[in-house]
CSV table of C-alpha atoms and ligand atoms in Angstrom, one decimal:
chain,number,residue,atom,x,y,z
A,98,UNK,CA,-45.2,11.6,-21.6
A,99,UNK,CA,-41.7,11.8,-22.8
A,100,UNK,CA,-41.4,15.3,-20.6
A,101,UNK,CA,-43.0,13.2,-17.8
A,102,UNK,CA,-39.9,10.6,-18.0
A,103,UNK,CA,-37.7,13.1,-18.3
A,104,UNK,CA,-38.6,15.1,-15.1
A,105,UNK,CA,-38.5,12.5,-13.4
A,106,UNK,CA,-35.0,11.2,-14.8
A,107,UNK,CA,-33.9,14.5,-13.3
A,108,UNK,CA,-35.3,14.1,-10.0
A,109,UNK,CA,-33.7,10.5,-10.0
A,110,UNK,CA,-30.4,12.3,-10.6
A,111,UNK,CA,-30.8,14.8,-8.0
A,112,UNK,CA,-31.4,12.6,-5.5
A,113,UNK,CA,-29.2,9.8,-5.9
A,114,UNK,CA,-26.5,13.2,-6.3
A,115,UNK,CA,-27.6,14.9,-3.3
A,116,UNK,CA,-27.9,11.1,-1.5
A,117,UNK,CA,-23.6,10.8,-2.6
A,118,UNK,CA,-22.9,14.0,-1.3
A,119,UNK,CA,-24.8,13.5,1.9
A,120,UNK,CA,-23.4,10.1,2.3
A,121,UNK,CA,-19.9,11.5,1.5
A,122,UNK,CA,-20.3,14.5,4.4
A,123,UNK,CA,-21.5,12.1,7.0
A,124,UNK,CA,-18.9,10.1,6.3
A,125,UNK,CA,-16.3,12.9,6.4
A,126,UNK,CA,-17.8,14.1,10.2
A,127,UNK,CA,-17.4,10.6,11.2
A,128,UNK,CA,-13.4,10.3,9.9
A,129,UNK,CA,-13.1,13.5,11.9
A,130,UNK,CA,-13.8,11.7,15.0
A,131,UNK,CA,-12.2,8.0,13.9
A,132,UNK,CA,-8.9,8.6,15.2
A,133,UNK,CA,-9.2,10.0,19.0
A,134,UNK,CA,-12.2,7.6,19.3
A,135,UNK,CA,-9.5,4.9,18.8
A,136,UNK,CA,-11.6,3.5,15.8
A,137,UNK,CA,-8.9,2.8,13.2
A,138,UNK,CA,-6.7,0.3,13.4
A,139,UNK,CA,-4.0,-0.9,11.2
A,140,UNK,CA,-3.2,-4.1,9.1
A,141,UNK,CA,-0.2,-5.7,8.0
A,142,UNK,CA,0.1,-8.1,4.7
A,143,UNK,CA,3.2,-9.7,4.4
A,144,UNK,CA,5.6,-9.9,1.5
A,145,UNK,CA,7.4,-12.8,0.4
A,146,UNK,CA,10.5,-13.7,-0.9
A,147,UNK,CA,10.1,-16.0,-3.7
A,148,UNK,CA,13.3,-17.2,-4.2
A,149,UNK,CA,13.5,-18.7,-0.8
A,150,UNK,CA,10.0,-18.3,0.3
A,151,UNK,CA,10.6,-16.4,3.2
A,152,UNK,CA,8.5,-13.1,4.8
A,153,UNK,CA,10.8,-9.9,4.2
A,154,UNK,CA,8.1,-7.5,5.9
A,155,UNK,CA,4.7,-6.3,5.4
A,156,UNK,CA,2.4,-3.4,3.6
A,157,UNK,CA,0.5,-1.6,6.3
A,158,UNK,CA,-2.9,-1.0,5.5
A,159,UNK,CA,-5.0,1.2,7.5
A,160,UNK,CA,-8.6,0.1,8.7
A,161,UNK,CA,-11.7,1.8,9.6
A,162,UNK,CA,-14.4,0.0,12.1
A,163,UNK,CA,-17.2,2.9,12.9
A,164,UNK,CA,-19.9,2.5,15.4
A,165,UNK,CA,-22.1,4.0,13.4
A,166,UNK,CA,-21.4,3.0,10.1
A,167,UNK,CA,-19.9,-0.3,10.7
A,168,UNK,CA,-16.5,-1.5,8.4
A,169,UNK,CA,-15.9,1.2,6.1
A,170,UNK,CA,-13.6,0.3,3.5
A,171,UNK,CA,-10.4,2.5,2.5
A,172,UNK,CA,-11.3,2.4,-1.1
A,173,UNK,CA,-14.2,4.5,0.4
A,174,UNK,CA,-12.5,6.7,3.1
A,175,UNK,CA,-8.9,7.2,2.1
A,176,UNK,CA,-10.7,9.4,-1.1
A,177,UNK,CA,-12.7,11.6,1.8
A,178,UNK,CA,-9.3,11.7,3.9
A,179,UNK,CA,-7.6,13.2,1.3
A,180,UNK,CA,-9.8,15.6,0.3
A,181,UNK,CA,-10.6,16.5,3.3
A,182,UNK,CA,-6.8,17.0,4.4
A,183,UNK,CA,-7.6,14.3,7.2
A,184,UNK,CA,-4.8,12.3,5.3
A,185,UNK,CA,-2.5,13.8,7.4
A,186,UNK,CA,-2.7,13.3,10.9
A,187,UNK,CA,-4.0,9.6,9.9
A,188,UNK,CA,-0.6,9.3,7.5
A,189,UNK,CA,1.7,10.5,10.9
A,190,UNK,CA,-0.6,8.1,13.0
A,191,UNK,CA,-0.3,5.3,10.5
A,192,UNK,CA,3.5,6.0,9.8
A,193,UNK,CA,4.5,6.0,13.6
A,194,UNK,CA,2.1,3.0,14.2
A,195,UNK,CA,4.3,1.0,11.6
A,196,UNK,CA,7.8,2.0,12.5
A,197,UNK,CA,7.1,0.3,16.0
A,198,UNK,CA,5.1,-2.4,14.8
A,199,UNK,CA,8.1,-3.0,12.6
A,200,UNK,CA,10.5,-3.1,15.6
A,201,UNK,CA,8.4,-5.2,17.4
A,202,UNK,CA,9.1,-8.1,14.6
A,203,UNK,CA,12.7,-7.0,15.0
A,204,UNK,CA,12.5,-8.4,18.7
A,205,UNK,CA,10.2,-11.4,18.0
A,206,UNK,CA,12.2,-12.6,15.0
A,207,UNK,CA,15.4,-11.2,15.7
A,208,UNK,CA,15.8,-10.3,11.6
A,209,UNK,CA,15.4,-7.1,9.9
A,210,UNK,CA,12.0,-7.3,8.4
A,211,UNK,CA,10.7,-3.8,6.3
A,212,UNK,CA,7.2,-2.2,6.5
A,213,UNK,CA,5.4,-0.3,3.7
A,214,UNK,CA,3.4,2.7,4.2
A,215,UNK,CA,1.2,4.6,1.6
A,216,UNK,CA,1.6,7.8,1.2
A,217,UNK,CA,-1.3,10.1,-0.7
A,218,UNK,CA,-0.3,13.0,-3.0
A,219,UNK,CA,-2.1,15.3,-0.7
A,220,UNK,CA,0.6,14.7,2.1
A,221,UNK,CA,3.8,15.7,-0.2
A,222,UNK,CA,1.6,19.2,-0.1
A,223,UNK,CA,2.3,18.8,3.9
A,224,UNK,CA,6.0,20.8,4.2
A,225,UNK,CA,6.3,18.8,7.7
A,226,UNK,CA,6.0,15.6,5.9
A,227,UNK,CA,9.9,14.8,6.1
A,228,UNK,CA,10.1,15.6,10.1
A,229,UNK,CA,7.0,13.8,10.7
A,230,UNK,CA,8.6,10.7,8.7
A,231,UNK,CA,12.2,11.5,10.2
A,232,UNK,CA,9.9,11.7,13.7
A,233,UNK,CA,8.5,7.9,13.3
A,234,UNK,CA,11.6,6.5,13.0
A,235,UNK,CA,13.7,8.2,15.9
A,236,UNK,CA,11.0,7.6,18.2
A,237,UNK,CA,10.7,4.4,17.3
A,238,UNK,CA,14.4,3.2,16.7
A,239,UNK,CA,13.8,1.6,13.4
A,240,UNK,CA,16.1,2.4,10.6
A,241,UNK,CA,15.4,3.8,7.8
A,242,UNK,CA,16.3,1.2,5.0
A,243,UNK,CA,13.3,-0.8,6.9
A,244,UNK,CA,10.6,1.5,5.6
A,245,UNK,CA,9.5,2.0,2.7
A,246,UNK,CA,7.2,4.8,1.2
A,247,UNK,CA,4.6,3.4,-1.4
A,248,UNK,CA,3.8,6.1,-4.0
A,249,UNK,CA,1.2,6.1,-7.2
A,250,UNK,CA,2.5,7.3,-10.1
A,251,UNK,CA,-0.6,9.7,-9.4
A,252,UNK,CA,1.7,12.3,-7.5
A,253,UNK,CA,4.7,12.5,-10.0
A,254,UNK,CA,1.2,12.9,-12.5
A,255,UNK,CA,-0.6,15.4,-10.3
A,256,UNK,CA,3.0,17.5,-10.7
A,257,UNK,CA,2.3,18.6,-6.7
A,258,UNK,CA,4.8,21.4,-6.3
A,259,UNK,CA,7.7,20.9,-4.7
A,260,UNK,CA,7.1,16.8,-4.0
A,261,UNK,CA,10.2,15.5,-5.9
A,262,UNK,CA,12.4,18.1,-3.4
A,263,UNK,CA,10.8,16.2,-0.9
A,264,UNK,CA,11.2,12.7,-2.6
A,265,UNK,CA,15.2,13.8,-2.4
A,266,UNK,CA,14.8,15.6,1.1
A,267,UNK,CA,12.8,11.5,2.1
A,268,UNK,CA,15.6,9.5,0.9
A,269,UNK,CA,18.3,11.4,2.9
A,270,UNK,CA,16.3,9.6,6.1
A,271,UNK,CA,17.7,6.6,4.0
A,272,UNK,CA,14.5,5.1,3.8
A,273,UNK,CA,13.2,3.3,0.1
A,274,UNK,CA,10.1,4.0,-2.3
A,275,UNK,CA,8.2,2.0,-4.1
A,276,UNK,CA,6.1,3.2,-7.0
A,277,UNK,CA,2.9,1.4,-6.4
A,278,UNK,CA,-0.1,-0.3,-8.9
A,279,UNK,CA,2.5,0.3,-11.4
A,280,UNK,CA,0.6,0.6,-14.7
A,281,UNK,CA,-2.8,1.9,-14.0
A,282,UNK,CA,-1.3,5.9,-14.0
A,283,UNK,CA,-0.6,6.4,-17.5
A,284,UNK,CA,2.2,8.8,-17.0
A,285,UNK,CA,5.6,8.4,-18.7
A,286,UNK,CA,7.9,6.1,-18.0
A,287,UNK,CA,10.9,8.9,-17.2
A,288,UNK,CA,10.0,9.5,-13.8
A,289,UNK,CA,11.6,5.9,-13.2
A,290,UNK,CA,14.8,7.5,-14.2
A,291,UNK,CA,14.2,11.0,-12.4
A,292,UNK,CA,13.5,9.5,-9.1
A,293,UNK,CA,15.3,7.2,-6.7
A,294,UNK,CA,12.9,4.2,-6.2
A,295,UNK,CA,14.3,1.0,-5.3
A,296,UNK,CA,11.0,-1.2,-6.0
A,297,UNK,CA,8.3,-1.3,-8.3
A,298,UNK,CA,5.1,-3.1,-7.5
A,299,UNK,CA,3.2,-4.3,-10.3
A,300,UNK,CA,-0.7,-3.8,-10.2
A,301,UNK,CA,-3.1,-6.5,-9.0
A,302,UNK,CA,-4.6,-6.0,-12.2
A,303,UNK,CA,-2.1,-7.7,-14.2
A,304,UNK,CA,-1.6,-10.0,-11.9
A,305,UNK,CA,-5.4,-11.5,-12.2
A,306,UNK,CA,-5.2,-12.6,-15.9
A,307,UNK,CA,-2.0,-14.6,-15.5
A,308,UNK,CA,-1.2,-17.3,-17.1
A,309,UNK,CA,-4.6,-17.6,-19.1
A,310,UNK,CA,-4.0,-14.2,-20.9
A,311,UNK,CA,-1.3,-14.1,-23.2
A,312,UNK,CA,-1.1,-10.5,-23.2
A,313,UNK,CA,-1.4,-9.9,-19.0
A,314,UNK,CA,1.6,-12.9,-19.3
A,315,UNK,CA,3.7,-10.6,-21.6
A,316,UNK,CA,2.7,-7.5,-19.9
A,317,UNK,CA,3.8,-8.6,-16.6
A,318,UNK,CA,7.2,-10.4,-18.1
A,319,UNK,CA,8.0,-7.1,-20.0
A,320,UNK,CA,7.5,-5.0,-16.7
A,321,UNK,CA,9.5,-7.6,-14.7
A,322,UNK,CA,12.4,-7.2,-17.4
A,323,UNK,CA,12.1,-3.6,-17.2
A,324,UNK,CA,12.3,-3.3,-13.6
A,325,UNK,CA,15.4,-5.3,-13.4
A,326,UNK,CA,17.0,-3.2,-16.1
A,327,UNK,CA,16.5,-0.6,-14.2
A,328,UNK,CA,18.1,-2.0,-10.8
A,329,UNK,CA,14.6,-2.0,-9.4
A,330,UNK,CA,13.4,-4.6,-7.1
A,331,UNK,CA,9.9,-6.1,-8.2
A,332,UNK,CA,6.7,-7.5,-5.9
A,333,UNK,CA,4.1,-8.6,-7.4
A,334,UNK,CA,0.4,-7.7,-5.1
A,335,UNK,CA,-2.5,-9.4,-5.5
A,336,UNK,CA,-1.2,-13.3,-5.7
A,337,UNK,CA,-4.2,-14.9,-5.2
A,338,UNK,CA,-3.2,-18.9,-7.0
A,339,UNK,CA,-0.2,-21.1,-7.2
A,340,UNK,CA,-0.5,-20.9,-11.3
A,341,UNK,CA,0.6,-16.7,-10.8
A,342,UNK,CA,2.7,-17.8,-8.4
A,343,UNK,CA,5.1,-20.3,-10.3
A,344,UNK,CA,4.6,-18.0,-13.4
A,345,UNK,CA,6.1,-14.5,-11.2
A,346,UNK,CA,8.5,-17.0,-9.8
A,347,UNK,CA,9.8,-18.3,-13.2
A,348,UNK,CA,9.9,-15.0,-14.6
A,349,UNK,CA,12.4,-14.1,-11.4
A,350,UNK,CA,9.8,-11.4,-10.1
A,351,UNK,CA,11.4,-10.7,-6.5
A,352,UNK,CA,8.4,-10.5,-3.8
A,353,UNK,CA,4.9,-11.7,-4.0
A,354,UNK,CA,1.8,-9.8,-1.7
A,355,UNK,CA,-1.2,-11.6,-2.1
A,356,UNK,CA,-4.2,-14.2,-0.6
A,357,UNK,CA,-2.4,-17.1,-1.3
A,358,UNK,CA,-0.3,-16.2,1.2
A,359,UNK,CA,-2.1,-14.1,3.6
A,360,UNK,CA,-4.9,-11.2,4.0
A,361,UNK,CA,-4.0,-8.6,5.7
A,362,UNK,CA,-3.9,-9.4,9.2
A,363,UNK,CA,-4.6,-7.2,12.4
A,364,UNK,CA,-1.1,-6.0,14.6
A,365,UNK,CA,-1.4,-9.2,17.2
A,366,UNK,CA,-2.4,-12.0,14.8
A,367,UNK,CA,0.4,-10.5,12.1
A,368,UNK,CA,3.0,-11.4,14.9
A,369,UNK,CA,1.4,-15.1,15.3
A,370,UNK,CA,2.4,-15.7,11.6
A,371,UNK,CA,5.6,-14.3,11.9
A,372,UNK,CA,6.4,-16.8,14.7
A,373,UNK,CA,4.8,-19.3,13.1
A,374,UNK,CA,6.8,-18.9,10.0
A,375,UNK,CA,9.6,-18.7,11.6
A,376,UNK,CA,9.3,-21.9,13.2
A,377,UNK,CA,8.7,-22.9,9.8
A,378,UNK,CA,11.9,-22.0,8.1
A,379,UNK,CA,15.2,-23.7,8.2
A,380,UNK,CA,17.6,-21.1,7.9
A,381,UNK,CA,15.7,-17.4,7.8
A,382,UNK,CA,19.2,-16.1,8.6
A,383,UNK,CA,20.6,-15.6,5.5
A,384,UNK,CA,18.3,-15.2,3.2
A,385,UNK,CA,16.2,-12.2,5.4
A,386,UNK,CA,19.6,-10.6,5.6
A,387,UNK,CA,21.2,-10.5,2.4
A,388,UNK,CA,17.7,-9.4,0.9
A,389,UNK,CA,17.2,-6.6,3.3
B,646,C2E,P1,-2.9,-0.8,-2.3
B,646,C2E,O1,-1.9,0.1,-1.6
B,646,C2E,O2,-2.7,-1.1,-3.7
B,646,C2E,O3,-3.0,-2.0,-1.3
B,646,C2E,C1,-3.3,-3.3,-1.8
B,646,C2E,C2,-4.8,-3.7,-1.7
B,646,C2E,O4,-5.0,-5.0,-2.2
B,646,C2E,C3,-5.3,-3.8,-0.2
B,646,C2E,O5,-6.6,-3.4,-0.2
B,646,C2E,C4,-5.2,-5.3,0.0
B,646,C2E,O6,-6.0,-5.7,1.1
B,646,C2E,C5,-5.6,-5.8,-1.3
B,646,C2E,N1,-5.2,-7.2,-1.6
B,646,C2E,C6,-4.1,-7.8,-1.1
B,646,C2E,N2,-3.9,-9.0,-1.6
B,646,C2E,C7,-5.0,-9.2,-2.4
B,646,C2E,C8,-5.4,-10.3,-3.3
B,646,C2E,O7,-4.7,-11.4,-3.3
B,646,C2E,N3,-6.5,-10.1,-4.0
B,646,C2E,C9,-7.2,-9.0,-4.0
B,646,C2E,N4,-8.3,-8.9,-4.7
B,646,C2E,N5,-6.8,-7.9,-3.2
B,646,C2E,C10,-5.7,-8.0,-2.4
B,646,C2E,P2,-7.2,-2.4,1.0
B,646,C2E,O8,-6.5,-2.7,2.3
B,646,C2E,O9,-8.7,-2.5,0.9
B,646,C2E,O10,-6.7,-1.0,0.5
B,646,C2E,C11,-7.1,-0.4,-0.7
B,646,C2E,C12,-6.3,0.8,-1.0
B,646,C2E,O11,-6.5,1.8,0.0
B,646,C2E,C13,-4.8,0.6,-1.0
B,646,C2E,O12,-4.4,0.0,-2.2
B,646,C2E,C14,-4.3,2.0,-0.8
B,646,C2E,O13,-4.2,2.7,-2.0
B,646,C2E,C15,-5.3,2.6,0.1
B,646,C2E,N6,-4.9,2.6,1.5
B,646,C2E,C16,-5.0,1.7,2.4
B,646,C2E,N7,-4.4,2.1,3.6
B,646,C2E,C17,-3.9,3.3,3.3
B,646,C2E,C18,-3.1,4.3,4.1
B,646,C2E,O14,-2.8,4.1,5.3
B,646,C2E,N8,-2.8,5.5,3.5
B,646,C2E,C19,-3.2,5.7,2.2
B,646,C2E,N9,-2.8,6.9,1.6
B,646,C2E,N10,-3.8,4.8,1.4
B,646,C2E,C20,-4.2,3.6,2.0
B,647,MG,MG1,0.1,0.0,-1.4
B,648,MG,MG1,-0.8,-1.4,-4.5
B,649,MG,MG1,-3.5,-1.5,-5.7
């Protein structure tokens, strides 16, 4: 009987294993496809200046709608893109994609506002990544101090060769990184030193427990405290209620990313909330200059 349960334990295995992989393949033919069949699209969150509670530009966030297997989410099909090696035409596509979108606010708002791109491990492996990134902006005419290059601590961890000649080579286009989910790698802390990253974006995670948790309150003030020691600029993702928001804000964290303000919102319906926040504001002017 035992043996009986056990076979059949091990059939259970093999299929739900052979079910992942099969789901994981179809999935990958599909990404093949995604991009000339125009089915990715991309999504802009904005970030917020707490200080004076103005937008200062937006994370780009790329989205998947398939025909056949309806919303797929990136959690699910940025892992298969970058094993795959799909990440990189769909990182020059998102990349370019951003760097105009980002000029477009230029001409709506008439300020400087930045965009954030992620960037996978697997594309600092790509030795055209700097042309392709050097390539976005000249086509587009955006500078480069208004992108930004999110990065995990997962590539300085992954030690892919050559990527921190690349991080140097990157911020010769002038253009800023920003380590992101800062505190879910569990690398040192001397890569904050060794590389030239101007912002630090504290985990959602962290975020979450504030202010109930004691220990998420000090986490997130000691990281803040950090950050600023370290002439970094801080946001804050995942903001989801006004209690984490007066907490980051008393602490002096620099940018908040998050539902309370806004989901991430598709290219034509991002520009309604700029305009509309804009109307909003008193005097943009000064405060979306001196903090760009
Ligand atoms: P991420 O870079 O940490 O992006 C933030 C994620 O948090 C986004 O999920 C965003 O929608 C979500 N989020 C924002 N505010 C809140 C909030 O208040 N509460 C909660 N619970 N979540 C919030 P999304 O868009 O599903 O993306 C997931 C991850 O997929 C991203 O995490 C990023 O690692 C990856 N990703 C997305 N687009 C790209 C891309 O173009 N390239 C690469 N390499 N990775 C991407
Ligand atoms: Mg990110
Ligand atoms: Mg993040
Ligand atoms: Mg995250």
């Amino acid at each position: 009987c035992a043996k009986q349960a056990g076979r059949n334990l091990f059939k259970f295995f093999t299929n739900s294993m052979n079910e992942a992989a099969q789901r994981r393949i179809r999935l990958e033919n599909h990404l093949r496809h995604a991009l000339a069949n125009q089915e990715l699209s991309v999504y802009y969150q904005p970030f917020i200046h707490l200080a004076s509670g103005v937008v200062v530009g937006a994370e780009a966030l790329m989205r998947w709608n398939s025909p056949e297997l309806g919303m797929v989410r990136p959690d699910h099909f940025i892992p298969v893109a970058e094993e795959s090696g799909l990440i990189n035409p769909l990182g020059e596509w998102i990349t370019t994609q951003a760097c105009h979108a980002a000029m477009t606010w230029r001409e709506i708002t008439g300020y400087e506002l930045w965009v954030a791109v992620n960037m996978s491990p697997r594309q600092f492996r790509d030795h055209g990544l700097v042309d392709t990134i050097g390539n976005a902006l000249s086509d587009s005419g955006l500078p480069g101090h208004c992108l930004e290059l999110e990065i995990t601590e997962r590539l300085l961890m992954e030690d892919v060769p050559g990527a921190s000649e690349m991080i140097q080579e990157l911020t010769r286009l002038e253009l800023r990184l920003s380590i992101d989910d800062f505190g879910t790698g569990y690398s040192s802390l001397s890569y904050l030193k060794r590389f030239p990253f101007s912002v630090l974006k504290i985990d959602k995670s962290f975020i979450t427990d504030i202010p109930h948790d004691p220990e998420a309150v000090s986490l997130v003030r000691t990281i803040i405290a950090m950050a600023h020691g370290l002439h970094l600029r801080v946001i804050a993702e995942g903001v989801e209620t006004l209690q984490q928001l007066e907490f980051l804000y008393q602490e002096g964290c620099d940018y908040a990313q998050g539902y309370w303000f806004s989901p991430p919102l598709a290219g034509d319906r991002f520009q309604w909330y700029l305009t509309e926040q804009m109307f909003h504001q008193t005097d943009p002017l000064k405060t979306l200059q001196s903090h760009n």
